[in-house]
XYZ file of C-alpha atoms in Angstrom:
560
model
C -64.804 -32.553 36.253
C -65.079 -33.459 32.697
C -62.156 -35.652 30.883
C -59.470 -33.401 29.313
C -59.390 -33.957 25.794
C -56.762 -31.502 25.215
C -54.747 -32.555 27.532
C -55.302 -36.630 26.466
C -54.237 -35.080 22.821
C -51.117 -33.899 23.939
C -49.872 -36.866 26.317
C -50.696 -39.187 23.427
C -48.547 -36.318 20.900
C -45.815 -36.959 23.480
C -46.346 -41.076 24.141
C -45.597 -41.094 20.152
C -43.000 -38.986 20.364
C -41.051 -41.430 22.564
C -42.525 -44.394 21.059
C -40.729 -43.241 17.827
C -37.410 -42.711 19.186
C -37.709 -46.004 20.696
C -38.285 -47.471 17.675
C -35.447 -45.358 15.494
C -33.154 -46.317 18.579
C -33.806 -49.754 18.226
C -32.775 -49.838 14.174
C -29.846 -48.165 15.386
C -29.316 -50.963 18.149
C -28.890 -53.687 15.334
C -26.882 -51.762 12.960
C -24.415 -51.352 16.043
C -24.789 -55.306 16.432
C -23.365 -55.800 12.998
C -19.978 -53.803 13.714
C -19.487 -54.674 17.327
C -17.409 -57.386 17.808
C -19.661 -58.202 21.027
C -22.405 -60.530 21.558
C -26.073 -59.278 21.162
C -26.695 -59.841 24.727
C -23.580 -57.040 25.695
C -25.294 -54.672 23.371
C -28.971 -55.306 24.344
C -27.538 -54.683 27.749
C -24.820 -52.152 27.651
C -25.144 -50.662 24.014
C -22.088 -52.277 23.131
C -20.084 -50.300 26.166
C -19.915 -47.697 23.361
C -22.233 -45.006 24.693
C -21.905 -41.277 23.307
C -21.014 -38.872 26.740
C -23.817 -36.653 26.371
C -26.375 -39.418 25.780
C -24.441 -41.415 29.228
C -25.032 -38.318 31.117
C -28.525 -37.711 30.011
C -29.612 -41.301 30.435
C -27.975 -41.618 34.247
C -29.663 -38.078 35.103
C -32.577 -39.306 33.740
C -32.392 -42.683 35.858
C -32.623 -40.806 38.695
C -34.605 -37.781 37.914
C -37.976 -40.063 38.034
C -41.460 -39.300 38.670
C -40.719 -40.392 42.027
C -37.827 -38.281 42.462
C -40.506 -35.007 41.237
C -43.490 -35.830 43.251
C -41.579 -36.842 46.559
C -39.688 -33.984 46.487
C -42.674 -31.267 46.665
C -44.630 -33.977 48.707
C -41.676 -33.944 51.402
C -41.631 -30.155 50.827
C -45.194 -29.163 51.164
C -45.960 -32.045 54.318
C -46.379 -30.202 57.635
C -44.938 -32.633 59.186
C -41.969 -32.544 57.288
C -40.574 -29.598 55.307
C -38.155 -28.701 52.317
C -35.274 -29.798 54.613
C -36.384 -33.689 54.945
C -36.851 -32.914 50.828
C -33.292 -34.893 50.790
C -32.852 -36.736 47.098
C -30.853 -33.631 45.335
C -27.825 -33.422 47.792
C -27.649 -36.900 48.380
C -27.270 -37.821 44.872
C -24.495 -36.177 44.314
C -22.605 -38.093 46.811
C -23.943 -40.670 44.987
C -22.622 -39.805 41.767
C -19.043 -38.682 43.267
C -18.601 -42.265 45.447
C -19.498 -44.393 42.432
C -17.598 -42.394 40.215
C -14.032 -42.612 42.257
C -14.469 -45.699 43.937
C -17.136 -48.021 42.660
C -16.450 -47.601 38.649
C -13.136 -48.257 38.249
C -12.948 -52.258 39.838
C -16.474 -52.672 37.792
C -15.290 -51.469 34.785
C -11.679 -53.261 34.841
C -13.194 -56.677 35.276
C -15.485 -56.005 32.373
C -18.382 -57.241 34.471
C -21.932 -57.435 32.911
C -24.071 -56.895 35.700
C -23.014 -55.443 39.605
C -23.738 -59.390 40.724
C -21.109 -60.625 37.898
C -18.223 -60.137 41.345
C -20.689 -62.114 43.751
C -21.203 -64.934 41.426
C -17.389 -65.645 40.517
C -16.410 -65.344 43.977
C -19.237 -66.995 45.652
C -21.071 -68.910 43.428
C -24.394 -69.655 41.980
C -26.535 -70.763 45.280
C -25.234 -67.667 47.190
C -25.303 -65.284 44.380
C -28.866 -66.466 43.554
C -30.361 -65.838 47.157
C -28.332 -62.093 46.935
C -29.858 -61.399 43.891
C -33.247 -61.568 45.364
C -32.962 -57.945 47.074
C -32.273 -56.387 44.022
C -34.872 -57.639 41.592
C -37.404 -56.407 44.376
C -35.897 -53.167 44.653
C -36.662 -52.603 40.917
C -39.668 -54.042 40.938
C -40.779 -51.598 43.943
C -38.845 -49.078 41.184
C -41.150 -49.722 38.855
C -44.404 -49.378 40.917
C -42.868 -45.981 42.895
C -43.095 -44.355 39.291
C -46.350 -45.403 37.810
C -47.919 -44.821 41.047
C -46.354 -40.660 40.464
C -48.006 -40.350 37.200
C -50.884 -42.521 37.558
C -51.928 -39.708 40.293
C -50.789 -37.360 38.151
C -52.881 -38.077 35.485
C -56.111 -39.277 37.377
C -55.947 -36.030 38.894
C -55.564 -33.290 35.578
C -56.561 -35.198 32.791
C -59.463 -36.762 34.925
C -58.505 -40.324 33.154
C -58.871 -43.130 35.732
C -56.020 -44.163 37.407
C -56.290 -47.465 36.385
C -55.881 -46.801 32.492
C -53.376 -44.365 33.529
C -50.571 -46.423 34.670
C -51.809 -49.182 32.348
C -51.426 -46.741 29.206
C -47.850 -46.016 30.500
C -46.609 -49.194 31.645
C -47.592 -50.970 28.056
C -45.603 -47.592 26.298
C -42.498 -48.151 28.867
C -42.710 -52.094 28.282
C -42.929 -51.422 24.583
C -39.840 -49.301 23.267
C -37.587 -50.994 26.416
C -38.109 -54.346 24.172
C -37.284 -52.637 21.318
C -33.429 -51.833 21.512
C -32.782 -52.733 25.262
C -30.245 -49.596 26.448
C -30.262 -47.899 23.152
C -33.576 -46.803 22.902
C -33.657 -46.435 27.029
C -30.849 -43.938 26.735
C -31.993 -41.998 23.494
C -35.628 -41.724 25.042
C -33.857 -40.552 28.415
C -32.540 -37.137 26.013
C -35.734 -36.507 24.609
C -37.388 -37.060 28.253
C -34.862 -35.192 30.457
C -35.445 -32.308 28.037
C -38.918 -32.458 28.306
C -38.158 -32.475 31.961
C -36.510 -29.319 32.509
C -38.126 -27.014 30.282
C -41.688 -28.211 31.418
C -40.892 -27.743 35.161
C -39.803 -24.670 34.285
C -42.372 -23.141 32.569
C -44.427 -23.836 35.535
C -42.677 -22.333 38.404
C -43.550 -18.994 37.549
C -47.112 -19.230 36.974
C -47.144 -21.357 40.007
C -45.403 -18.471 42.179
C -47.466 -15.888 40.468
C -51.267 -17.691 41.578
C -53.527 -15.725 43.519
C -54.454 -17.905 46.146
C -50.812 -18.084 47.992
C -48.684 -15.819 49.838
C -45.033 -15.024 49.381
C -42.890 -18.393 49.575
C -40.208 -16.271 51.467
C -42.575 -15.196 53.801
C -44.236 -18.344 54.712
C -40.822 -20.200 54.557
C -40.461 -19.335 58.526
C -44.044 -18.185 59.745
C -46.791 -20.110 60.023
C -49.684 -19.421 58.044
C -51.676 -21.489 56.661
C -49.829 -24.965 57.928
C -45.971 -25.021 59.541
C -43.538 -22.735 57.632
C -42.558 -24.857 54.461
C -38.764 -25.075 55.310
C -39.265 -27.218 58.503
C -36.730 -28.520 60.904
C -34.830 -30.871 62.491
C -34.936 -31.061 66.098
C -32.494 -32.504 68.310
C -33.824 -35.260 68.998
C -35.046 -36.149 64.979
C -31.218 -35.174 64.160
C -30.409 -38.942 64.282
C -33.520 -39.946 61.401
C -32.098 -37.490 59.203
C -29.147 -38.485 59.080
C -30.000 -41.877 58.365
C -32.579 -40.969 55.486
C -29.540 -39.254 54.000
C -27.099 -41.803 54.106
C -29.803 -44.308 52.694
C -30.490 -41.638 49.912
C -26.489 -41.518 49.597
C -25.612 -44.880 49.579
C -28.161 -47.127 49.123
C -28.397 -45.890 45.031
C -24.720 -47.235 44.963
C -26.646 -50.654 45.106
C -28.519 -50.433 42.254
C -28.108 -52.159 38.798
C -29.276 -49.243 37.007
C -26.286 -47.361 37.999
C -23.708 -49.555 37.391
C -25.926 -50.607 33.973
C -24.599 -46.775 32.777
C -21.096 -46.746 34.392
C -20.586 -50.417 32.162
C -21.510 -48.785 29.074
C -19.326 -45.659 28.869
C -16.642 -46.351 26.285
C -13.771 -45.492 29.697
C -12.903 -44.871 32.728
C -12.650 -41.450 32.394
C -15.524 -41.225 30.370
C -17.647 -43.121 33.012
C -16.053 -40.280 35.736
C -17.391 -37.716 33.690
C -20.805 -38.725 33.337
C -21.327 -38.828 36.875
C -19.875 -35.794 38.450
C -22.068 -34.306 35.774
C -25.157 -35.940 36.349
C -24.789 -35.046 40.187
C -24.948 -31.123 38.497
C -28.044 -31.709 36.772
C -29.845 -33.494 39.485
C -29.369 -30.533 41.857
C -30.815 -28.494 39.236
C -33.745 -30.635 38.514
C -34.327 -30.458 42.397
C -35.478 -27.186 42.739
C -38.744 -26.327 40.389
C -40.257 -29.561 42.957
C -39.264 -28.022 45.765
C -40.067 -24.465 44.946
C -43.926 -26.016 43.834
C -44.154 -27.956 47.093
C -43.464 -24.863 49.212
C -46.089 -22.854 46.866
C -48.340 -25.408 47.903
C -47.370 -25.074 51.739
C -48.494 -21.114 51.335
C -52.102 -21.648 49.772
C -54.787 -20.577 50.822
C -56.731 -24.024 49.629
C -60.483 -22.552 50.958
C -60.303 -19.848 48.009
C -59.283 -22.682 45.602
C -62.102 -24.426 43.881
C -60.441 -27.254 45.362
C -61.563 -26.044 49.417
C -61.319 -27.769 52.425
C -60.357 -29.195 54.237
C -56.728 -29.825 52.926
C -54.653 -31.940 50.436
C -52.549 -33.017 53.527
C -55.716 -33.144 55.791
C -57.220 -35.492 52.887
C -54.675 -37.929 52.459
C -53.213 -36.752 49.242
C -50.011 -35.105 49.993
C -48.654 -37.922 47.731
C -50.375 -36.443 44.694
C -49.383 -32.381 46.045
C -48.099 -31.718 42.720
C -50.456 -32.388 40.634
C -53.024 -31.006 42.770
C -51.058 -27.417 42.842
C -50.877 -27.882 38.838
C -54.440 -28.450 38.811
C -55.710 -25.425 41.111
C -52.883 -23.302 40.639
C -52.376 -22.467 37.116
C -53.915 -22.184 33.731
C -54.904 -25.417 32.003
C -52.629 -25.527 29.395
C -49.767 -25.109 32.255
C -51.409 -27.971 34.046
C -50.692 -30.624 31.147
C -47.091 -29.054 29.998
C -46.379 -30.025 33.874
C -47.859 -33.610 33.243
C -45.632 -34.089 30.348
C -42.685 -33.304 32.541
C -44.266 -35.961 34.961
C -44.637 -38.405 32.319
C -40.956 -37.989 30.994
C -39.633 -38.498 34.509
C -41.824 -41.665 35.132
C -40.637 -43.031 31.618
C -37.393 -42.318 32.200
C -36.977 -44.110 35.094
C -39.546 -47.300 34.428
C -37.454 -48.066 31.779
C -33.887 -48.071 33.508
C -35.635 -50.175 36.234
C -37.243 -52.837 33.701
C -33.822 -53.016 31.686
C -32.047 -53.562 35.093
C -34.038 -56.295 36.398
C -34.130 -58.083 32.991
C -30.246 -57.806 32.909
C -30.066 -58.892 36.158
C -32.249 -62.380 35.709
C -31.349 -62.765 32.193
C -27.142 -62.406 32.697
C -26.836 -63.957 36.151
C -29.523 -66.642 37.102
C -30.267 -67.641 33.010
C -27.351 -67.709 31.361
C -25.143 -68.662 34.352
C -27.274 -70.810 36.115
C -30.313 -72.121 34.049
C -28.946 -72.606 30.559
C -25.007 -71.731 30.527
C -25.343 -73.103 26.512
C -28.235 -70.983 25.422
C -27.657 -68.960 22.925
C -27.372 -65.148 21.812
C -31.140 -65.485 20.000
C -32.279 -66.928 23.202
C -31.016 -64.798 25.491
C -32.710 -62.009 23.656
C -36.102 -63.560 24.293
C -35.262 -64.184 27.992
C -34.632 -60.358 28.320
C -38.000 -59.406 26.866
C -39.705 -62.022 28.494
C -38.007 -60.326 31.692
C -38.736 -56.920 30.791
C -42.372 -58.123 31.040
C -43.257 -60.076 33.793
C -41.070 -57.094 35.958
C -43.426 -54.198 33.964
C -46.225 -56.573 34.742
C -45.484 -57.034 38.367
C -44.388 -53.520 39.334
C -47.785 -52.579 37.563
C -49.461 -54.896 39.808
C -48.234 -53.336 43.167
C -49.315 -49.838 42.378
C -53.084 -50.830 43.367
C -51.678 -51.756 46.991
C -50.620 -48.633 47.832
C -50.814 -44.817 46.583
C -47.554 -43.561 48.087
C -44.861 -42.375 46.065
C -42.638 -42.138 48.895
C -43.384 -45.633 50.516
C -42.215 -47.412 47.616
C -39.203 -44.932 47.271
C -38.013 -45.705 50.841
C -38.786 -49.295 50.639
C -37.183 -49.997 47.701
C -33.906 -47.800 48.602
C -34.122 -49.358 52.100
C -33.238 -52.766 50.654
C -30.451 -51.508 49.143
C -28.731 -49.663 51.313
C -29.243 -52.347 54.670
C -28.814 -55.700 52.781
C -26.968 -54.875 49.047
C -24.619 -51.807 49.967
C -22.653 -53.623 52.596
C -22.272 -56.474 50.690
C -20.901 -55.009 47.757
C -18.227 -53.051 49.294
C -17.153 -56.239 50.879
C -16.875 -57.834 47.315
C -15.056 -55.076 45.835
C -12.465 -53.763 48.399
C -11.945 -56.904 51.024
C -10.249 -60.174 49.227
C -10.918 -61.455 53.016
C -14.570 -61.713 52.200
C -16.209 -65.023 51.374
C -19.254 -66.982 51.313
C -19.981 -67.820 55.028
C -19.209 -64.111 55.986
C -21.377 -63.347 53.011
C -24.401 -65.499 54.129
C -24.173 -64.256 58.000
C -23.868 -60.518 56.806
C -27.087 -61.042 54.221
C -29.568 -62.886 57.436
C -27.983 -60.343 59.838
C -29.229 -57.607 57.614
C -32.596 -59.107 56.473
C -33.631 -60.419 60.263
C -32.685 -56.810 61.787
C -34.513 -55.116 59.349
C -37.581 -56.738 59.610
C -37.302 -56.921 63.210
C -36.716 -52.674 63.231
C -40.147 -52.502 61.709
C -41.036 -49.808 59.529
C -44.312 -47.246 59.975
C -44.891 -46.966 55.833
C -46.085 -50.256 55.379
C -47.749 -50.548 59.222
C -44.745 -53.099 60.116
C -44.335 -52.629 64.133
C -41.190 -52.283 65.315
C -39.696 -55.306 67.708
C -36.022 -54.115 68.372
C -37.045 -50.475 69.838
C -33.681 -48.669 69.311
C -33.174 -45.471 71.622
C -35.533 -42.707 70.801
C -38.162 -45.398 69.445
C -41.651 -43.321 69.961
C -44.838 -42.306 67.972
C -44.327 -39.368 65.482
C -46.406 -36.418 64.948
C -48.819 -39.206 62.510
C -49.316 -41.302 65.841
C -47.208 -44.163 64.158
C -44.012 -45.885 66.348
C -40.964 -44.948 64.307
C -37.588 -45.253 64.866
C -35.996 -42.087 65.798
C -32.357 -43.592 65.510
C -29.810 -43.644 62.569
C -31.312 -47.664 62.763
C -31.202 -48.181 59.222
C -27.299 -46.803 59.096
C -26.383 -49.179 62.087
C -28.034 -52.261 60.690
C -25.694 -51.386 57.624
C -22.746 -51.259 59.456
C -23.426 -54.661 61.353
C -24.113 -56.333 58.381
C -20.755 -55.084 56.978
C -18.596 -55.793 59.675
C -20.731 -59.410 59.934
C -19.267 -60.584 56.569
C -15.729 -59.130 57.558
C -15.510 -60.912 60.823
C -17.057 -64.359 59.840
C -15.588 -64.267 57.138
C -11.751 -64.082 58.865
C -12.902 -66.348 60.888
C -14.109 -69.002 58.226
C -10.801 -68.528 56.767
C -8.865 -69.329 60.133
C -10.678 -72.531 60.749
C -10.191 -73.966 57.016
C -6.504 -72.392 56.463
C -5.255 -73.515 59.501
C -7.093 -77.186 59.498
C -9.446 -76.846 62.918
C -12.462 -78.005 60.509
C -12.461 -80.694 57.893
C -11.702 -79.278 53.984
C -14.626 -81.555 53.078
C -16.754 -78.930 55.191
C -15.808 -76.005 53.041
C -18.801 -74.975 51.097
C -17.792 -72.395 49.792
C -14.161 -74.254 49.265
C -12.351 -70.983 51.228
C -9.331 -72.737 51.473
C -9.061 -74.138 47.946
C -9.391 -70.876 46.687
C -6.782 -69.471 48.565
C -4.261 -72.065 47.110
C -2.556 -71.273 43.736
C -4.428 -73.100 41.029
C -2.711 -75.458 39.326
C -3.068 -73.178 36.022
C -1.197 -70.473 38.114
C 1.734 -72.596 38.952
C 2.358 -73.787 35.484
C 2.318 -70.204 33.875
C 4.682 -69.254 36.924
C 6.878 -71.911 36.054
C 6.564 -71.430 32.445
C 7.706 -67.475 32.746
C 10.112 -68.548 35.036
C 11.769 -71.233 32.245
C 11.214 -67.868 30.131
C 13.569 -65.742 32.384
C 16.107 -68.242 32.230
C 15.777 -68.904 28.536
C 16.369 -65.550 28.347
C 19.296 -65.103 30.557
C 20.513 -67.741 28.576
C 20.363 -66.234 25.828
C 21.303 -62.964 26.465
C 24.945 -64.578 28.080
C 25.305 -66.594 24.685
C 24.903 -63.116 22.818
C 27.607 -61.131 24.420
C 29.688 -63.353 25.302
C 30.388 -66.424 23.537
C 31.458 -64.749 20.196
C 34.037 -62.535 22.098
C 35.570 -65.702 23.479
C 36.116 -67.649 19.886
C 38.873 -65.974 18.976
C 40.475 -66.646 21.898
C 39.511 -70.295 21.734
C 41.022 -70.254 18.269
């Protein structure tokens, strides 16, 4: 196969085309910095917690609605061994969306935090915080190499452009306007990508259902044909894994920077509310044209392609199903409209991911921990200097592995087992403290490496029940494992962390023992005690006062 010009014409049309936003988004950026009364970091970060509604919803649809989101969908979709019903990130997003919005927004936005580890490190300091933070620079890292590893496969595969200068080309673009004006030109590039998006998935569906070479989706959808019908199922005894891939889908995004990056930057509450419940609409939306292309792909008739035998999944490349089906499926110039919409997705999400690691490092280990003086200038080159070294090392891991979903599970799994339960514990239990903190975050880690995990050939050690091979030959967990580690680690940092406060509070260990100085912090500070007895002088004053006032002129006369 020859190298698509055409098609290398158009991505590059399209790599401007966001370039230039970036850019005009940036200019914007620093005219905002003049009339905000914030510092440069807050609007770098959180664009000045001013963000326009319809940009806030396109940007945190956008977040989400990545090129790993696209591809794993009709990868899940079109595996055999799988089926549209394991195709899971739609549904679970939106209780995603709806349990950040009612719960999770409001105690983020009302302490005016910066970052989601702002809570972590006021409560439990910079050592703890530090080792916490860990998870969740990996997790966008992993982010990072998820996406470029969708549309470096996407690419390699229509435009025949190696796969190499493919996510190379895209990473440096990403990297590029994410310096520019940090969440501004993220979030205006997100509208002009999410766009892109929908109208190029779109347009392919029906040329995609219309091919030749495949049979009716609704009739393959329960029969076999060619491979398993494209729906699947979920036995009895695979009930339990679903259910836990949901609930890691679900809740493990709750864990994420990124999300609470977009929630921090609405101008309200309510406004922050609304941007999510209607994100979760658009996602659902978004969903489909991947699923309906994955089960296209499950009804082909691949021998009559030019593509042959034996099959995509039979080959290895289920990961890359997509583009393959673009490829072999419709006309050329449908092929690269449905690599732009691959492209958009991948930028969309690269850049939330760099932006969310850099605010992470810059806001909660520099500025808090490595140089509390340095200033606004500096901080500015700390969070490009960020934004680079996580580009550089996300870029880095897609040569490891080719995968979309491995690094989408992977990543998410971090989340949800070691930084979910921990930040519900920080927001809704004043019990929690540092020791529960640090038993809940090694309970977590230790169990989860111990659980093993098939994606990344990782053998299991604790074999929970229904621990057997799968229909790959691998050893896999059958049991909601993932779920149950979460709980453990939650109730972990609830119990010792009770108990830590017994033992301090009520003297059965030394106060100079207290690390994490539990019972000192349960003591008014002195600060406290003054204002209470200053408003209390203030009460009486006014008392006072208010007796003098009604009183002591009605009684002169009489005293006269």
């Amino acid at each position: 196969m020859a190298l698509n010009v055409p098609g290398l014409v158009v991505m590059a049309g399209f790599y401007l085309v966001i370039l230039g936003t970036g850019i005009w988004a940036s200019m914007r950026s620093k005219k905002e910095e003049k009339k905000c009364n914030g510092d440069g970091m807050e609007i770098t970060l959180l664009a000045g917690r001013n963000i326009n509604l319809l940009v806030g919803i396109f940007t945190l649809t956008a977040t989400w609605v990545g090129g790993g989101f696209i591809l794993g969908i009709a990868e899940a979709t079109y595996n055999p061994t799988l089926g549209a019903v394991w195709a899971l990130m739609p549904v679970p997003y939106v209780l995603t969306f709806f349990l950040g919005g009612f719960f999770f927004a409001k105690p983020m936005r009302e302490n005016r935090y910066v970052t989601m580890m702002d809570p972590f490190q006021q409560k439990y300091g910079n050592v703890l915080s530090s080792a916490l933070i860990f998870p969740a620079l990996v997790a966008d890292v992993l982010w990072v190499a998820r996406t470029l590893v969708s549309l470096g496969g996407t690419m390699s595969v229509i435009l025949d452009l190696s796969y190499v200068y493919s996510i190379i080309i895209s990473s440096v673009v990403a990297i590029i306007y994410t310096l520019l004006g940090g969440l501004y030109s993220v979030a205006y590039t997100d509208v002009i990508q999410l766009i892109l998006i929908f109208i190029s998935l779109w347009v392919c569906v029906p040329f995609m259902m219309t091919n030749p070479h495949s049979l009716d989706i609704s009739l393959t959808a329960y029969n076999e044909t060619f491979q398993a019908p494209w729906v699947g199922k979920v036995e009895l005894d695979e009930a339990g894994k679903w259910f836990d891939d949901f609930m890691l889908l679900a809740l493990g995004g709750l864990a994420y920077q990124a999300f609470y990056q977009r929630i921090l930057s609405a101008s309200s509450y309510s406004q922050a509310q609304v941007t999510c419940f209607a994100s979760s609409a658009f996602c659902l939306v978004l969903g489909i044209p991947s699923v309906l292309i994955g089960a296209v792909a499950a009804s082909t008739d691949w021998n009559s392609t030019s593509y042959g035998l034996p099959t995509p999944y039979e080959r290895d490349q289920a990961g890359s199903i997509l583009p393959i089906a673009l490829q072999y499926l419709t006309p050329t110039y449908i092929s690269v409209i449905g690599i732009g919409a691959v492209a958009a997705a991948v930028m969309s999400s690269m850049d939330s991911a760099l932006l969310s690691s850099a605010s992470l490092f810059s806001s909660n280990i520099y500025k808090n921990i490595i140089r509390k003086q340095a200033s606004d200038r500096e901080m500015q080159w700390v969070i490009r200097i960020s934004v680079v070294v996580v580009g550089m090392a996300g870029t880095a891991l897609t040569f490891l592995d080719s995968s979309v979903l491995v690094f989408w599970l992977v990543g998410v799994d971090m989340s949800y087992t070691i930084m979910f339960p921990q930040l519900v514990c920080i927001l809704f239990f004043k019990v929690s403290n540092g020791y529960g903190a640090s038993v809940g975050y090694l309970m977590g880690i230790i169990m989860r490496v111990l659980s093993g995990e098939p994606l990344i050939g990782l053998a299991p050690v604790i074999k929970f029940p229904g621990c057997r091979l799968d229909a790959e030959g691998k050893l896999t967990q059958f049991f909601p494992f993932r779920t149950t580690i979460m709980i453990i680690s939650l109730l972990s940092i609830l119990l010792f962390s009770w108990l830590a406060s017994i033992i301090f509070n009520k003297g059965l260990l030394s106060e100079r023992w207290d690390v994490f100085k539990v019972k000192r912090t349960q003591r008014p500070t002195p600060k406290a005690e003054s204002d209470k007895r200053t408003n209390s002088d203030n009460e009486e004053g006014a008392a006072a006062k208010q007796l003098l006032d009604t009183t002591s002129f009605d009684l002169l006369p009489q005293a006269l």
